[in-house]
Coordinates of C-alpha atoms in Angstrom, one line a residue:
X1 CA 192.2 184.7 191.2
X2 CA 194.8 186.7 193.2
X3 CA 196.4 185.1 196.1
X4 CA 194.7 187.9 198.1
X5 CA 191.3 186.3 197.9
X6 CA 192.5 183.2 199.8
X7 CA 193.0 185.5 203.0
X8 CA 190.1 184.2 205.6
X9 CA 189.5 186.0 209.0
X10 CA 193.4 187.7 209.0
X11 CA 194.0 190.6 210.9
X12 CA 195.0 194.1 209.8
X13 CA 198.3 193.7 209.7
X14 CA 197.8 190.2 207.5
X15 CA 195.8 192.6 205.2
X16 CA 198.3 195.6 205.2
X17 CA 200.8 193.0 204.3
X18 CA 199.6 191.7 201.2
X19 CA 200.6 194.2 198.2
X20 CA 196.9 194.4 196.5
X21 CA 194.9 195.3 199.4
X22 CA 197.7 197.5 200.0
X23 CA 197.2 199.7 196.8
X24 CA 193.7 199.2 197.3
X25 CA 193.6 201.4 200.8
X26 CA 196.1 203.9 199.3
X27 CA 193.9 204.6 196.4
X28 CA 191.4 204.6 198.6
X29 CA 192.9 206.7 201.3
X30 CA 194.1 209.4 198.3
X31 CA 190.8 209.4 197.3
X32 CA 189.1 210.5 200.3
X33 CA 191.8 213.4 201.2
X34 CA 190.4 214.9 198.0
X35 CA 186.9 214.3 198.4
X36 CA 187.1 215.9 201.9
X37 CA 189.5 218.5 201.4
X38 CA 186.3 220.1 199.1
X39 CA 183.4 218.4 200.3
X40 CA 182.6 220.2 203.5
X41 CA 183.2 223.2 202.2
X42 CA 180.9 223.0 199.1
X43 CA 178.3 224.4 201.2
X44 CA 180.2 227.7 202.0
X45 CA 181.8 227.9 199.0
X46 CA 177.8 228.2 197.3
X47 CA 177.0 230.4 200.0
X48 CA 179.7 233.0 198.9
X49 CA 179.4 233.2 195.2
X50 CA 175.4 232.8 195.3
X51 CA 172.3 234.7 196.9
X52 CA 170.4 231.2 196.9
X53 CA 168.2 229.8 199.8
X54 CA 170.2 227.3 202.2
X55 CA 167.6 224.5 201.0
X56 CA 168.7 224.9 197.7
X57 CA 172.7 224.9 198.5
X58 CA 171.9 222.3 200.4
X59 CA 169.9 220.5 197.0
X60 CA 173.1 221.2 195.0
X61 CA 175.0 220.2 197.5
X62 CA 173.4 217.1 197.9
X63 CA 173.2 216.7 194.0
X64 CA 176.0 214.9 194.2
X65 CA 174.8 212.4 196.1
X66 CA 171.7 212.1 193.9
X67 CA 173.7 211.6 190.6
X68 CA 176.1 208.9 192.4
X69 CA 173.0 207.2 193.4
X70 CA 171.0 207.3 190.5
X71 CA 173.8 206.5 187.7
X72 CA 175.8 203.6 190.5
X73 CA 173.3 200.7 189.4
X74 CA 174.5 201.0 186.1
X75 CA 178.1 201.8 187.3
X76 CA 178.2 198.8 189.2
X77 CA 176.9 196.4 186.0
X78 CA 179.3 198.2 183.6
X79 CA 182.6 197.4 186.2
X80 CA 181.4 193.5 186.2
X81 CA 181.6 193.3 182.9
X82 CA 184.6 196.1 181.4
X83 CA 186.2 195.3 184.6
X84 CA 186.6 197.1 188.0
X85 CA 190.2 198.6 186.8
X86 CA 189.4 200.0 183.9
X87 CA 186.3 202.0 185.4
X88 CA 188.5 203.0 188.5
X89 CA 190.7 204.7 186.3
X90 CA 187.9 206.0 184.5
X91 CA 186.3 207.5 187.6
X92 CA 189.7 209.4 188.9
X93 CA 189.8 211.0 185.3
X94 CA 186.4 212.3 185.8
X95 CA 187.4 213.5 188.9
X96 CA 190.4 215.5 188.1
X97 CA 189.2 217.1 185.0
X98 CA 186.3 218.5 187.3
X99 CA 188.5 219.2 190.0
X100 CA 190.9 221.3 187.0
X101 CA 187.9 223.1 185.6
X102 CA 186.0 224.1 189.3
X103 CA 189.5 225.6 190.0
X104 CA 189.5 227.9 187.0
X105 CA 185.4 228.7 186.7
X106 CA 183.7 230.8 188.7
X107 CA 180.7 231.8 187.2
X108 CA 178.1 230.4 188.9
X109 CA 176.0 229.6 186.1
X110 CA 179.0 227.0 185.4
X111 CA 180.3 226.2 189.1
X112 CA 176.3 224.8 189.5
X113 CA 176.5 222.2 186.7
X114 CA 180.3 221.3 187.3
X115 CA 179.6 220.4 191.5
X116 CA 176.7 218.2 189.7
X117 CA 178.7 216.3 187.3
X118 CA 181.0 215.2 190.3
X119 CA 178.2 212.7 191.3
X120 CA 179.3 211.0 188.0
X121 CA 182.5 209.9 189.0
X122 CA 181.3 209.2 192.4
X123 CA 179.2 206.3 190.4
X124 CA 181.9 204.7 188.7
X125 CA 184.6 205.0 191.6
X126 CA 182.7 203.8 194.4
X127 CA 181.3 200.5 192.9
X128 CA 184.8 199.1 191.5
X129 CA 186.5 200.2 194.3
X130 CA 184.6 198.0 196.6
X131 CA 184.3 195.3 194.3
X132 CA 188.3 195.1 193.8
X133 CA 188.7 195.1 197.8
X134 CA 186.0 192.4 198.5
X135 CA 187.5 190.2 196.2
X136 CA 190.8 191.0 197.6
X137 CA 189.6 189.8 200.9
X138 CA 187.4 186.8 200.1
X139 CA 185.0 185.2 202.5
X140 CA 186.7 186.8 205.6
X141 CA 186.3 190.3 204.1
X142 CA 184.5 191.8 206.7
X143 CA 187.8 193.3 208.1
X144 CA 188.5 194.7 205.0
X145 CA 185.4 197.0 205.0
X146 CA 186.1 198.5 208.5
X147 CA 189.9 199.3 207.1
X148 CA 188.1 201.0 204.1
X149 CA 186.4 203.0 206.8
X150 CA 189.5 204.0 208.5
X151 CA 191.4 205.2 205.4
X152 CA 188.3 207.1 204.5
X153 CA 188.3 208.6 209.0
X154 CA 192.1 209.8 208.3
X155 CA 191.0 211.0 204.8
X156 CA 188.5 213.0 206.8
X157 CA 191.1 214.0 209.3
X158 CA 193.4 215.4 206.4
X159 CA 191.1 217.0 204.1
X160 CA 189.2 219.5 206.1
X161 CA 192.5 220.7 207.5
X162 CA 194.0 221.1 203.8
X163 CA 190.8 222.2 202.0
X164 CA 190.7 225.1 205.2
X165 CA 193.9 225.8 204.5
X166 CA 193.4 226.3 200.6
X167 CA 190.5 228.3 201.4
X168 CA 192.0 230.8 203.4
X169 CA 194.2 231.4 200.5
X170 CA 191.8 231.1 197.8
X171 CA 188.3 229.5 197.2
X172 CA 189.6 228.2 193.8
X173 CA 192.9 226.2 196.0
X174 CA 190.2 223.7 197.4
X175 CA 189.4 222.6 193.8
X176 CA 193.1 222.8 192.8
X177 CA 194.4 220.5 195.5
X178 CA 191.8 217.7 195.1
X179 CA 192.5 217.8 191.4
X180 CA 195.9 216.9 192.3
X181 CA 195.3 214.1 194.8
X182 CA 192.4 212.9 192.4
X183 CA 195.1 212.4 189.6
X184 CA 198.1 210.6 191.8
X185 CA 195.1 208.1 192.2
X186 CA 194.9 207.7 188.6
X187 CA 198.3 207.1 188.8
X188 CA 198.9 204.9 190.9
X189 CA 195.8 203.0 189.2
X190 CA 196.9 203.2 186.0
X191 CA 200.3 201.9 186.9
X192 CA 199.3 198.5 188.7
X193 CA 196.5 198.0 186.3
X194 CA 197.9 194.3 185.7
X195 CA 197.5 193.8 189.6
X196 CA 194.1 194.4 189.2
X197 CA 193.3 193.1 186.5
X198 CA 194.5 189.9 187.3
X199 CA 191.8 190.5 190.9
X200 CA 188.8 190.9 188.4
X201 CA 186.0 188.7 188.1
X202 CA 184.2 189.5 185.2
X203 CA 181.0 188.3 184.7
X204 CA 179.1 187.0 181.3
X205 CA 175.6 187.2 182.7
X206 CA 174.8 190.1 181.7
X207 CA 174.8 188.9 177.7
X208 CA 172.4 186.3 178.6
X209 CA 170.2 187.3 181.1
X210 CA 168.1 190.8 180.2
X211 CA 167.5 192.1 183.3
X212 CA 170.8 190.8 185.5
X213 CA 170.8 194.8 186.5
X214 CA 167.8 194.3 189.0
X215 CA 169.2 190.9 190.1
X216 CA 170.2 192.9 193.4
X217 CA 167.2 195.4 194.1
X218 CA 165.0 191.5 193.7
X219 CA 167.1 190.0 196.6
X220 CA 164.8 190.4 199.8
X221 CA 167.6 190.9 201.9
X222 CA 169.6 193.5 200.1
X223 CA 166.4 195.7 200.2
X224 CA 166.4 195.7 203.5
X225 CA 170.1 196.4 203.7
X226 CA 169.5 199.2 200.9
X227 CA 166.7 201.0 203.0
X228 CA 168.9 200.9 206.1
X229 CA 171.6 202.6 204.2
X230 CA 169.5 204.8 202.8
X231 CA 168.2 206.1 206.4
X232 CA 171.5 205.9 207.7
X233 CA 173.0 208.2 205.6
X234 CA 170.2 210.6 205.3
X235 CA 171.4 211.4 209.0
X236 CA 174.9 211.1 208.2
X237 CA 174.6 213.8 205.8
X238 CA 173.8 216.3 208.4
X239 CA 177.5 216.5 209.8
X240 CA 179.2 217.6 206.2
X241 CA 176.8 220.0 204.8
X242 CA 174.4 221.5 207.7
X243 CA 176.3 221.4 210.5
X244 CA 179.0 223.9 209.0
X245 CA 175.8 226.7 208.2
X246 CA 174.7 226.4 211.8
X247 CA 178.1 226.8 212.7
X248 CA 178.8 229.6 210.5
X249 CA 175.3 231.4 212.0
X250 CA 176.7 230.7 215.7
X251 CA 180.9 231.6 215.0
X252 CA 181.0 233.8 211.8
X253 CA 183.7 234.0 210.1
X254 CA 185.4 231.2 212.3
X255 CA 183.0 229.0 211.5
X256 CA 185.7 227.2 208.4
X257 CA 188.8 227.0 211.1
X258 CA 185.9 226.3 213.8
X259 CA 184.4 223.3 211.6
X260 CA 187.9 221.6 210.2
X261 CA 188.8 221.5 213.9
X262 CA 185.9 219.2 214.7
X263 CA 185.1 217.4 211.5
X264 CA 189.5 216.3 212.2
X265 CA 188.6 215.6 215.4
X266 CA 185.6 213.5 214.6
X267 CA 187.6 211.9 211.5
X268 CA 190.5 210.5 213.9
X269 CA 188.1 208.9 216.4
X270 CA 186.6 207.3 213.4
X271 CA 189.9 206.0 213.1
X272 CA 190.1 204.3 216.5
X273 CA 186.5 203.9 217.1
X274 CA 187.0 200.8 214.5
X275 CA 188.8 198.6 217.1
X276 CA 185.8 198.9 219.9
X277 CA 183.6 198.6 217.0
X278 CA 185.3 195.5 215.7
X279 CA 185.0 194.1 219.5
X280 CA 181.2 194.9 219.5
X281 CA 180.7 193.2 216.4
X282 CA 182.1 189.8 218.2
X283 CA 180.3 190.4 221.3
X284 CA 177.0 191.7 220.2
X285 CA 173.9 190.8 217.8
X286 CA 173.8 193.0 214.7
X287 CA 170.2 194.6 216.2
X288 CA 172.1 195.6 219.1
X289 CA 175.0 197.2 217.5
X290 CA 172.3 198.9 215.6
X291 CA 171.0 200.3 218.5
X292 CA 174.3 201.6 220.0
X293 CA 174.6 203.4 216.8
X294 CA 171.4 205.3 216.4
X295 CA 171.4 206.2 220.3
X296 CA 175.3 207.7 218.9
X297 CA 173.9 209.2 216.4
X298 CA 170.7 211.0 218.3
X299 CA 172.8 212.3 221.4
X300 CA 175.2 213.8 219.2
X301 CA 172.0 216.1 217.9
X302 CA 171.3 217.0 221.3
X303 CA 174.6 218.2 222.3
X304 CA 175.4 220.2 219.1
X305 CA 171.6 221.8 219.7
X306 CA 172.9 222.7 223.3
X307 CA 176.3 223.8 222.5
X308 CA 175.9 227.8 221.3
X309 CA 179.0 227.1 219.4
X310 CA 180.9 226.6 222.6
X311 CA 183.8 223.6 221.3
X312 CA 183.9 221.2 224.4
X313 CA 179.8 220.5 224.1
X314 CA 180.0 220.5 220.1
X315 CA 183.2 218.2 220.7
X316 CA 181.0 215.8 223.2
X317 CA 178.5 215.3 220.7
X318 CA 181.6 214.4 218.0
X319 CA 182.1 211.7 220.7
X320 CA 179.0 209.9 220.6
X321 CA 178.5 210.9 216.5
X322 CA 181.4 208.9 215.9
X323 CA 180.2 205.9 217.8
X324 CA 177.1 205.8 215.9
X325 CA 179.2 206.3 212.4
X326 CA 181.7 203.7 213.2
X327 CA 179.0 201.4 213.9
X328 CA 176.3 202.0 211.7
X329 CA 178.3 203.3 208.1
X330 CA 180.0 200.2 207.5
X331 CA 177.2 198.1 208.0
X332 CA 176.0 198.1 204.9
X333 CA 179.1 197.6 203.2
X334 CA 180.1 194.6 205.2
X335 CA 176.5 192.7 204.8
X336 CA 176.6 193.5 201.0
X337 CA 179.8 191.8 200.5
X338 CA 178.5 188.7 202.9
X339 CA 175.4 188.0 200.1
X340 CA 176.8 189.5 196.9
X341 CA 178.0 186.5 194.0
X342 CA 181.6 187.1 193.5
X343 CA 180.3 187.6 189.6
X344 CA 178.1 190.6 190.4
X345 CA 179.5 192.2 193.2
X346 CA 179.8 195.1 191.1
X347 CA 176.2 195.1 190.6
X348 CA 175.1 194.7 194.1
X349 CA 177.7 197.8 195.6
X350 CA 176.7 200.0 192.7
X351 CA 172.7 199.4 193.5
X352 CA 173.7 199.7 197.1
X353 CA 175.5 203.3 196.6
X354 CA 171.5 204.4 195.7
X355 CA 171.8 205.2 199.5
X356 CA 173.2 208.3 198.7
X357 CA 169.9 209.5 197.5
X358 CA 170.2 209.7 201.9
X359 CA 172.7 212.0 201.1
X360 CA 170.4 214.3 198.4
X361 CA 167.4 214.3 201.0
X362 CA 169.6 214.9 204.0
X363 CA 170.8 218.6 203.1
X364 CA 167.5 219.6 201.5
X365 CA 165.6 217.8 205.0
X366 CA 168.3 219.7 206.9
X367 CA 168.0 223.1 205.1
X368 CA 164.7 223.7 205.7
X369 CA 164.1 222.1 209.7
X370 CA 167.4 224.2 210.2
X371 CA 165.5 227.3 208.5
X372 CA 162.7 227.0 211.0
X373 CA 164.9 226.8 213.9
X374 CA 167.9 225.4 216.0
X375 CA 165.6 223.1 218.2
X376 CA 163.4 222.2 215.1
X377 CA 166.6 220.9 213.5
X378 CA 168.2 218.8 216.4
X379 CA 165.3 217.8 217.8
X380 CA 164.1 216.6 214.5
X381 CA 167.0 214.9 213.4
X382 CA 167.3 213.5 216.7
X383 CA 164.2 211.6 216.6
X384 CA 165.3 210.4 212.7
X385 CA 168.6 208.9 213.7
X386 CA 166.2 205.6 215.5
X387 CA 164.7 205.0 211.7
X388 CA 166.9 202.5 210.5
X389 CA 166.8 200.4 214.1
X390 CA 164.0 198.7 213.0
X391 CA 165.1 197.6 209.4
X392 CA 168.3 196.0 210.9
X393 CA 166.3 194.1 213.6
X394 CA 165.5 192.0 210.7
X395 CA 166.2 188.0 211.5
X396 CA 167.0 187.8 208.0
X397 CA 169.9 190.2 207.7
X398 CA 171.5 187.6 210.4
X399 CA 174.5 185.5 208.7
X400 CA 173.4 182.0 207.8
X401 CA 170.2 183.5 207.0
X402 CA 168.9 182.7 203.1
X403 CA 166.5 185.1 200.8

């Protein structure tokens, strides 16, 4: 195994330092500057080509989401045995032929199935790119997880900012430029595929055991961590695709500029929120982190209900959104890669990205409370962001706990 794996408990810079985690958190850092520099803006982009209800912008929307979750499981088995490498590059193919073909089409009878289809290399990135950096990192790979957070917070910084920029000139531009960053991924993959490869653990299991596919969803423990997840990113959702309609009701046609401001704004404290996070994580039982995070995550709601588009109260509840994201997203992520066999952690982060089905009942949830009303929507989605509390009270999420 790559000398990489023998890293215990090091620091970032220890991490930064070594040359595979390294191209790990570029890829990784590539990647999410192209899936944000479209992402937000799917939403509007719908809006402006198609007469169709929010709910259901907010269902194709969210499709993406659905298809990542549904097809991940099977992702995740596949990279454990073909090998997390050779799906990665797989995954940023898939990505930049869609990216090519969303910046030429713009029928929407096409544009629908296209923004669908992106769900499918969602599922085979997102597995083998977590298996490759939790092998990378070994037993004190916790650290790891929060740095894959913060390449994905300045990711989030950058994209908004360029994708607003692209769609000032042209709605087709967004597609263009992620295209273009989804294919120096594949580059850069393709071209240290012998790094990788050399990271891989493959796994035989799956020849001899039928049903090694549910191994993960039988683990008591990772259902509970799959059900938080799955809450947790039903909320999470909001920010990306329902918060930029309600802006775009309150600002008009400032509501792109309006929303790239805050979502970078939100993205960089990501970014540093990782430090105080890391400090609470030393300090504080995972229940109680929990809690800081959902309280984050509900206050932000009541601010951005409040605000009447005015940016220093939609900015303070960006403050306390961010502390419940840096807390709470990672989570599942870092527990995952605590009780996940080396073998088969392919398996377990591809049944884990099934949270995203969070993200395919999040818009649709969002579309229609946000239909009926400001205060129906915050006040709503206030009271939701407590629901995973309870699931990661469990004692047996705890480390040193057994299934």
């Amino acid at each position: 195994m790559a000398e990489t794996t023998r890293i215990q408990q090091a620091g970032f810079r220890d991490l930064i330092a070594d040359r595979t985690v390294r191209l790990i958190m570029i890829c990784s850092l590539v990647n999410s500057v192209g899936f944000f520099s479209m992402m937000p803006f799917l939403a509007l982009y719908l809006a402006d080509i198609t007469s169709l209800p929010l709910a259901v912008i907010g269902a194709f929307t969210g499709s993406i989401a659905l298809v990542g979750a549904v097809g991940a499981l099977a992702g995740g088995v596949i990279t454990d045995r073909a090998g997390a490498g050779s799906l990665l590059r797989v995954g940023f193919a898939t990505y930049t032929l869609l990216g090519a073909a969303l910046a030429v089409v713009t029928t929407p009878v096409v544009v629908l199935p296209l923004i669908v289809c992106l769900g499918g290399a969602l599922m085979l990135v997102g597995p083998s790119l977590k298996k490759l950096m939790s092998l990378a990192a070994g037993e004190g790979g916790g650290l790891v997880f929060r740095m894959r957070f913060m390449t994905l917070s300045v990711g989030a910084a950058l994209g908004p900012l360029l994708g607003a920029a692209a769609y000032s000139v042209s709605h087709r531009a967004l597609f263009g430029v992620s295209a273009v960053l989804f294919a120096l991924c594949l580059v850069l993959v393709h071209v240290r595929q012998g790094v990788l490869r050399a990271l891989d653990v493959r796994s035989e299991a799956p020849r001899k055991e039928r049903w090694l596919w549910t191994r993960s969803l039988r683990d008591g423990r990772f259902r509970l961590v799959l059900v938080a997840a799955v809450l947790i990113t039903l909320v999470f959702a909001q920010f990306e695709s329902m918060i930029p309609l309600y802006l775009e009701g309150e600002a008009g046609d400032n509501a792109p500029t309006l929303f790239a401001v805050v979502f970078a704004v939100h993205a960089v404290l990501g970014f540093v929120y990782q430090w105080p996070a890391e400090w609470l994580a030393r300090r504080a039982s995972m229940p109680a982190q929990a809690g800081f995070g959902c309280i984050g995550f509900a206050v932000s709601f009541v601010c951005w209900g409040a605000s009447e588009g005015r940016l220093w109260v939609l900015l303070a509840g960006v403050l306390a959104w961010t502390v419940g994201e840096a807390i709470l997203m990672p989570m599942a992520d870092l527990i995952t890669h605590r009780i996940a066999p080396d073998t088969e952690k392919g398996a377990f982060f591809g049944a884990l990205e099934i949270r995203y089905l969070g993200f395919f009942a999040g818009p649709i949830l969002g579309g229609a409370l946000l239909g009926d009303g400001t205060w129906a929507y915050f006040g709503v989605m206030a009271v939701i962001s407590f629901a995973a509390w309870p699931v990661l009270r469990s004692r047996s999420l705890l480390p040193g706990t057994q299934s």
